[in-house]
Short mmCIF file of C-alpha atoms in Angstrom, two decimals:
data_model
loop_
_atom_site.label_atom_id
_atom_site.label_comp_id
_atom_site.label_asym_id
_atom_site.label_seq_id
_atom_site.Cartn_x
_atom_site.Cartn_y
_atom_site.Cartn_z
CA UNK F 1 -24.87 -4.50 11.54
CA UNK F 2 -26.50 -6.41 13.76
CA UNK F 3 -30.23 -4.98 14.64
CA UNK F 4 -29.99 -6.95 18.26
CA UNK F 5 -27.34 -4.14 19.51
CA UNK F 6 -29.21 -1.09 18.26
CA UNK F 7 -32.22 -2.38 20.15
CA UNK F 8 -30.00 -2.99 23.13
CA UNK F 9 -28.79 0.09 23.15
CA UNK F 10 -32.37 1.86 22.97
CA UNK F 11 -33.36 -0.40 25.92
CA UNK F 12 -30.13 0.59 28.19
CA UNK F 13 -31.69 4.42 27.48
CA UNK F 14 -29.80 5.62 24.30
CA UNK F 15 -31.04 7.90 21.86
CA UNK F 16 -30.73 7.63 18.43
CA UNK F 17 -27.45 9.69 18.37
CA UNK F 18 -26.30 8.53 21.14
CA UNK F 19 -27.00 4.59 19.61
CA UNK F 20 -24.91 6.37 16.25
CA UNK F 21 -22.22 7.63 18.26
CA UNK F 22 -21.72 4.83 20.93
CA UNK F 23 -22.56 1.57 18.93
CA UNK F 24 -22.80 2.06 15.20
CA UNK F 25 -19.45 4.37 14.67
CA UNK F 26 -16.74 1.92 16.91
CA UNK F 27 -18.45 -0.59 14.48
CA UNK F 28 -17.99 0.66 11.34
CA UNK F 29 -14.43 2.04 12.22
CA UNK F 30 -12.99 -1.00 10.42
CA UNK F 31 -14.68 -0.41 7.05
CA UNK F 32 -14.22 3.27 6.92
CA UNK F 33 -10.43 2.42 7.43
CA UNK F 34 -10.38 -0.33 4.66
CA UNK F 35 -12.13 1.76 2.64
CA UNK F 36 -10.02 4.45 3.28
CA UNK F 37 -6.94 2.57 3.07
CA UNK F 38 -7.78 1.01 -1.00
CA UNK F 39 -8.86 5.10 -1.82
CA UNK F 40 -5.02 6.13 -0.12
CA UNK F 41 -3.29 3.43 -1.87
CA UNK F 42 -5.18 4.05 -5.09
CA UNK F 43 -4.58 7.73 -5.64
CA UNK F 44 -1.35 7.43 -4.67
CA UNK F 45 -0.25 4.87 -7.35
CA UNK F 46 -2.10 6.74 -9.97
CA UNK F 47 0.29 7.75 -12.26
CA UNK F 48 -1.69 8.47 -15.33
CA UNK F 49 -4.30 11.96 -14.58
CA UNK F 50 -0.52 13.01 -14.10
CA UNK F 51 1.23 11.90 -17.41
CA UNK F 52 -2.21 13.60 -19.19
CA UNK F 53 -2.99 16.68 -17.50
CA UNK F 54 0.70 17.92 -16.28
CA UNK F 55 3.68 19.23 -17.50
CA UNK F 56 6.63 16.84 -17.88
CA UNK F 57 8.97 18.70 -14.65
CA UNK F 58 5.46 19.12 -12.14
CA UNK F 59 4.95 15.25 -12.73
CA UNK F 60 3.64 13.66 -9.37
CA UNK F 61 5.78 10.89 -7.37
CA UNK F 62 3.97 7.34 -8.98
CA UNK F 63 4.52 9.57 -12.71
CA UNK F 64 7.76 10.17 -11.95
CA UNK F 65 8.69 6.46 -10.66
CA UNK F 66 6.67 4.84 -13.93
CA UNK F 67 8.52 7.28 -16.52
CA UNK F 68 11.75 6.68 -14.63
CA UNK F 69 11.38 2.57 -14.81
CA UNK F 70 9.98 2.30 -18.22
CA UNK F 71 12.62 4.70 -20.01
CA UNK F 72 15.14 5.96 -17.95
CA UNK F 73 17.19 8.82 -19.28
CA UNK F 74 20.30 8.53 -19.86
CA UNK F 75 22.50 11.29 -21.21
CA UNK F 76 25.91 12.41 -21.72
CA UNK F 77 26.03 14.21 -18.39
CA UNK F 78 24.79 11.78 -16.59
CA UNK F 79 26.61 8.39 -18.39
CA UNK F 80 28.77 8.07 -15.91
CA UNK F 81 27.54 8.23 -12.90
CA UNK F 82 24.73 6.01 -14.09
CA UNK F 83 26.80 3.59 -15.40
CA UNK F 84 27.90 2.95 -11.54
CA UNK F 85 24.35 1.88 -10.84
CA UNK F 86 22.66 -1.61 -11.82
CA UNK F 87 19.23 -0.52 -13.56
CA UNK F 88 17.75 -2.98 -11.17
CA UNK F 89 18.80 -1.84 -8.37
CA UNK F 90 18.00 1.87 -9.08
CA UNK F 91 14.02 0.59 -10.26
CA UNK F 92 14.05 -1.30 -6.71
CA UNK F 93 15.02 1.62 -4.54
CA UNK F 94 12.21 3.54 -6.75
CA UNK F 95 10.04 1.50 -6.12
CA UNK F 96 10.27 1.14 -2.45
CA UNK F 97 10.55 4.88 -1.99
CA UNK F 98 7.11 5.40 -3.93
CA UNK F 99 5.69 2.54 -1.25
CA UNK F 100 7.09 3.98 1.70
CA UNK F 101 4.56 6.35 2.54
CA UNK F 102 1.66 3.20 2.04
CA UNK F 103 4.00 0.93 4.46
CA UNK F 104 4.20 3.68 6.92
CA UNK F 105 0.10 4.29 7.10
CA UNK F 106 -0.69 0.51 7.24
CA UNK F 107 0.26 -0.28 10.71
CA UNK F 108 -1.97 2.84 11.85
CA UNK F 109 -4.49 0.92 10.17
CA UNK F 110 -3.90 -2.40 11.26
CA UNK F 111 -5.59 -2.31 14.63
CA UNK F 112 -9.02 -1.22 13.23
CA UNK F 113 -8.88 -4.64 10.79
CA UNK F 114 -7.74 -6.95 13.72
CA UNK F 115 -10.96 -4.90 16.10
CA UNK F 116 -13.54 -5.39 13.21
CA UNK F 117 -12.96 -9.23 13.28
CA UNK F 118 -14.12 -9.51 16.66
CA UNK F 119 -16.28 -6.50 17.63
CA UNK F 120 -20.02 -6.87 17.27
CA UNK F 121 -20.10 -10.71 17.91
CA UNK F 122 -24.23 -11.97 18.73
CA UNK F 123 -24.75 -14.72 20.06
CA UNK F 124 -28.51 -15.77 18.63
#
């Protein structure tokens, strides 16, 4: 960040918290939400501390959606009924309801990417 508006600050009359709370916080905003953002998505598509350390019906969602694409199973109660379905079809709609949750965050997010591009400009 860049020293010019901390010093600006402490000339307009602003303590040291009030520099942290006023100036350096509204500019870091956008990298605690990227970083929060890649920690969301990445827990949430972790689908292997859940494989190892669960039992088979507790599984988590991204467990659930990787066992179900890579082997699906198919038995004699279910044949029929999954014969209706394309295999594709069935992985795609898995798949997008395992993203849904990520889509639905983003756009929250989106404003504090588009605000760190242009916040704290200084002109030298």
């Amino acid at each position: 960040m860049p020293k010019e508006l901390e010093e600006a600050a402490f000339i307009d009359g602003a303590g040291h918290w009030k520099v942290y709370l006023r100036v350096m916080m509204p500019l870091s905003l956008p990298v605690m939400a990227t970083v929060g953002l890649f920690t969301v998505v990445g827990e949430w598509n972790e689908w292997l501390s859940g494989q190892i350390y669960m039992k088979p019906e507790n599984v988590p969602l991204s467990t659930f959606l990787k066992a179900a694409i890579s082997m699906p199973n198919i038995d004699i109660k279910n044949a029929e009924e999954a014969a209706k379905f394309n295999a594709v079809s069935l992985n795609s709609a898995q798949i997008f309801i395992g993203a849904l949750p990520i889509l639905l965050i983003y756009p929250f997010l989106q404003k504090f990417f588009a605000k760190g591009i242009v916040i704290g400009a200084v002109k030298e």
